[in-house]
């Protein structure tokens, strides 16, 4: 597929120096030919995550642009999404791909869908760990059951078939996201859940595709039981209030802006 749209790949990263190098390594020639820019957004990591990404990108990424960005504050995973979305919109990109920096998802699972133009038929093209064709490696049976149960509950609450509430590989068409309606969505790990509810409520076209997913040396920042009750509370509030819930202030600490700075901007040295 010839590149007809500008695609920014946003990699949120926090305390994942060993894994971010492997994520950058996913960008072989076939991936780089389809994307314009790879942008690692570091959320104030206490280790050398961003430098590890910069060092690897210097030799690996030759056919696409590379940006290393650091947030001005600890915005959380959701806040990093907002920073990347605003940057992508301001710079005129057409699509944003989200690929988590902990090397659990593989961007190459998205390539067939880009080649077939599936992203032109959807506003959200979301990677799903729990649909036919997906592959789970090292993922516990308990967590698999819990995710499937929550997928079912959210499907009942939205009246739509949901295959995954938030994996590490998603694509968004940016035009519907120009209104910053998601600014008040949570900045923590529940951002993806509310973003999905917001997409359905706005009538956006949401499609899923199967992905591979693995767990080995990743460090989880999720307290599972606490997270489970919090997510259930979000769904309950949405079912009761719908649009009024989505318009509420859902952030624990509101930020006026999700600013940051570019540490490295590496231009493509070879273009197909």
XYZ file of C-alpha atoms in Angstrom:
272
model
C 0.000 0.000 0.000
C 1.419 3.379 -0.936
C 1.492 5.811 1.950
C -1.469 8.093 1.319
C -2.025 9.354 4.869
C 0.312 10.793 7.470
C 0.540 8.357 10.371
C 2.131 9.195 13.714
C 3.036 6.239 15.927
C 2.827 7.345 19.560
C 4.710 5.189 22.086
C 3.837 6.035 25.701
C 6.728 5.027 27.916
C 7.321 4.921 31.635
C 10.084 3.002 33.412
C 10.563 0.492 30.598
C 14.161 0.948 29.424
C 14.781 -2.767 28.662
C 11.513 -3.130 26.759
C 11.550 0.142 24.761
C 14.579 -1.043 22.798
C 12.652 -4.129 21.664
C 9.681 -1.937 20.724
C 11.887 0.212 18.496
C 13.232 -2.985 16.950
C 9.700 -3.843 15.774
C 10.036 -1.083 13.183
C 11.546 -3.013 10.339
C 11.516 -1.668 6.785
C 7.952 -2.861 6.151
C 6.672 -0.834 9.119
C 8.739 2.266 8.458
C 7.482 2.476 4.891
C 3.908 2.869 6.156
C 4.402 5.477 8.883
C 5.632 9.033 8.814
C 6.864 9.549 12.381
C 7.566 7.534 15.527
C 7.130 9.555 18.721
C 8.199 8.219 22.133
C 6.494 10.146 24.938
C 8.279 9.630 28.237
C 6.194 10.386 31.315
C 9.003 11.490 33.642
C 10.567 8.027 33.965
C 13.045 7.677 36.857
C 15.288 5.459 34.735
C 16.949 5.930 31.313
C 13.909 4.897 29.251
C 13.990 7.887 26.910
C 17.745 7.706 26.323
C 17.484 4.004 25.544
C 14.850 4.819 22.905
C 16.966 7.616 21.451
C 20.062 5.436 21.205
C 18.232 2.612 19.455
C 16.278 4.881 17.104
C 19.509 6.512 15.925
C 20.473 3.351 14.052
C 17.129 1.576 13.608
C 14.827 4.297 12.277
C 16.146 5.459 8.926
C 13.017 5.556 6.742
C 10.733 7.518 9.081
C 11.092 10.499 11.380
C 11.693 10.026 15.110
C 10.717 12.295 17.992
C 11.733 11.852 21.615
C 9.375 13.838 23.866
C 9.287 14.279 27.620
C 6.219 15.500 29.485
C 6.532 18.635 31.604
C 4.794 16.853 34.479
C 3.720 13.344 35.426
C 0.473 13.224 33.475
C -0.173 9.477 33.653
C -0.916 7.205 30.714
C -4.086 9.096 29.787
C -2.307 12.431 30.017
C 0.429 11.183 27.694
C -2.291 10.227 25.201
C -3.653 13.772 25.366
C -0.208 15.287 24.816
C 0.393 13.085 21.775
C -3.079 13.666 20.343
C -2.729 17.426 20.580
C 0.700 17.326 18.959
C -0.549 15.067 16.129
C -3.518 17.349 15.455
C -1.410 20.509 15.515
C 1.092 18.984 13.079
C -1.562 17.869 10.607
C -1.326 14.103 10.930
C -4.265 12.009 9.729
C -3.957 9.010 12.043
C -2.450 8.250 15.424
C -1.266 4.735 16.242
C -0.803 3.939 19.931
C 1.820 1.286 20.699
C 2.675 0.804 24.363
C 6.358 0.974 25.210
C 6.448 -2.164 27.356
C 6.711 -4.563 24.383
C 3.533 -6.550 24.977
C 1.897 -5.766 21.623
C 3.489 -5.926 18.173
C 2.863 -3.168 15.626
C 3.326 -5.673 12.810
C -0.120 -7.077 13.676
C -1.515 -3.804 12.311
C 0.263 -3.936 8.944
C -2.238 -6.143 7.051
C -5.053 -3.810 8.070
C -3.138 -0.759 6.878
C -2.325 -2.548 3.631
C -6.001 -3.393 3.087
C -7.091 0.149 3.945
C -9.177 -0.934 6.935
C -8.234 2.278 8.734
C -10.069 4.267 6.070
C -13.309 2.527 7.061
C -13.072 3.216 10.807
C -12.574 6.036 13.274
C -11.061 3.643 15.818
C -9.247 0.461 14.795
C -8.544 -1.266 18.082
C -6.283 -4.207 18.806
C -8.084 -6.997 20.657
C -6.506 -9.724 22.763
C -9.727 -11.676 23.188
C -11.192 -12.322 19.759
C -10.701 -15.146 17.234
C -7.215 -14.994 15.770
C -5.585 -13.354 18.780
C -2.655 -14.962 20.609
C -1.888 -14.680 24.317
C 1.545 -15.675 25.609
C 2.256 -15.759 29.347
C -1.121 -14.224 30.237
C -2.740 -15.858 33.265
C -6.056 -17.674 33.056
C -7.431 -15.499 35.876
C -6.650 -12.243 34.080
C -8.013 -13.648 30.824
C -11.279 -14.554 32.564
C -11.494 -11.136 34.211
C -10.952 -9.313 30.930
C -13.541 -11.409 29.120
C -16.050 -10.777 31.899
C -15.509 -7.012 31.731
C -15.722 -7.077 27.950
C -19.139 -8.702 28.351
C -20.290 -6.176 30.973
C -19.211 -3.223 28.837
C -20.872 -4.808 25.804
C -24.140 -4.982 27.730
C -23.718 -1.416 28.991
C -23.047 0.060 25.548
C -25.174 -2.252 23.441
C -22.104 -2.916 21.244
C -19.876 -5.958 20.921
C -16.610 -5.140 22.673
C -13.618 -7.444 22.206
C -11.107 -5.509 24.321
C -11.374 -2.494 26.614
C -7.856 -1.329 25.979
C -4.868 -3.145 24.564
C -1.422 -1.826 23.759
C -2.077 -1.319 20.048
C -4.769 1.026 18.707
C -5.292 3.361 15.754
C -7.397 6.540 15.768
C -8.502 8.743 12.909
C -7.673 12.219 14.129
C -10.410 14.303 12.489
C -13.135 13.260 15.000
C -10.745 14.060 17.854
C -10.191 17.722 16.965
C -12.751 18.817 19.580
C -10.866 18.226 22.833
C -13.881 16.507 24.427
C -11.613 13.943 26.079
C -9.624 16.532 28.048
C -11.585 15.783 31.234
C -11.291 12.003 30.809
C -9.098 10.280 33.432
C -5.358 10.740 33.138
C -4.604 7.391 34.725
C -4.781 3.850 33.349
C -8.583 4.044 33.000
C -8.322 6.564 30.160
C -8.764 3.860 27.510
C -12.015 2.629 29.049
C -13.600 6.061 29.078
C -12.197 6.858 25.634
C -13.933 3.759 24.283
C -17.216 4.781 25.905
C -16.791 8.254 24.443
C -16.180 6.857 20.956
C -19.346 4.797 21.038
C -21.381 7.655 22.517
C -20.179 9.984 19.741
C -21.287 7.493 17.091
C -17.771 6.841 15.853
C -17.005 3.768 13.774
C -15.220 1.313 16.061
C -13.650 -1.860 14.677
C -11.414 -4.489 16.247
C -8.617 -6.677 14.952
C -6.825 -9.614 16.629
C -3.347 -9.108 18.023
C -0.604 -11.100 19.683
C 0.110 -10.255 23.322
C 2.818 -11.471 25.631
C 4.027 -11.022 29.175
C 7.544 -11.843 30.291
C 9.731 -9.146 31.896
C 7.201 -6.300 31.903
C 6.606 -4.379 35.141
C 2.925 -3.783 35.871
C 1.802 -0.565 37.566
C -1.768 -1.846 38.003
C -3.282 -2.867 41.337
C -5.710 -5.381 39.903
C -8.467 -5.494 42.536
C -8.525 -1.741 42.997
C -8.520 -1.239 39.239
C -11.362 -3.731 38.766
C -13.689 -1.880 41.145
C -12.753 1.480 39.671
C -13.535 0.333 36.131
C -16.834 -1.160 37.257
C -17.735 2.166 38.847
C -16.996 3.981 35.580
C -19.288 1.649 33.677
C -22.074 2.045 36.233
C -21.844 5.829 36.110
C -21.905 5.770 32.300
C -24.966 3.520 32.204
C -26.833 5.891 34.519
C -25.759 9.224 33.041
C -24.387 8.584 29.520
C -23.391 11.943 28.050
C -23.547 13.733 31.399
C -20.991 11.275 32.772
C -18.610 11.845 29.843
C -18.867 15.616 30.311
C -17.904 15.411 33.983
C -14.468 16.200 35.355
C -13.019 12.700 35.730
C -9.421 13.617 36.460
C -7.951 13.325 39.917
C -5.694 16.320 39.269
C -6.808 18.558 36.388
C -4.077 20.019 34.190
C -4.618 23.184 32.179
C -2.445 21.803 29.385
C -0.523 18.652 28.569
C 2.742 20.227 27.582
C 6.189 18.842 27.050
C 9.294 19.319 25.009
C 11.010 17.593 22.123
C 14.402 16.306 23.237
C 15.400 14.799 19.891
C 13.919 15.254 16.426
C 15.587 12.876 13.999
C 14.724 13.234 10.338
C 14.369 10.251 8.053
C 17.620 9.509 6.264
C 16.033 7.269 3.638
C 12.502 7.530 2.247
C 10.936 4.806 0.100
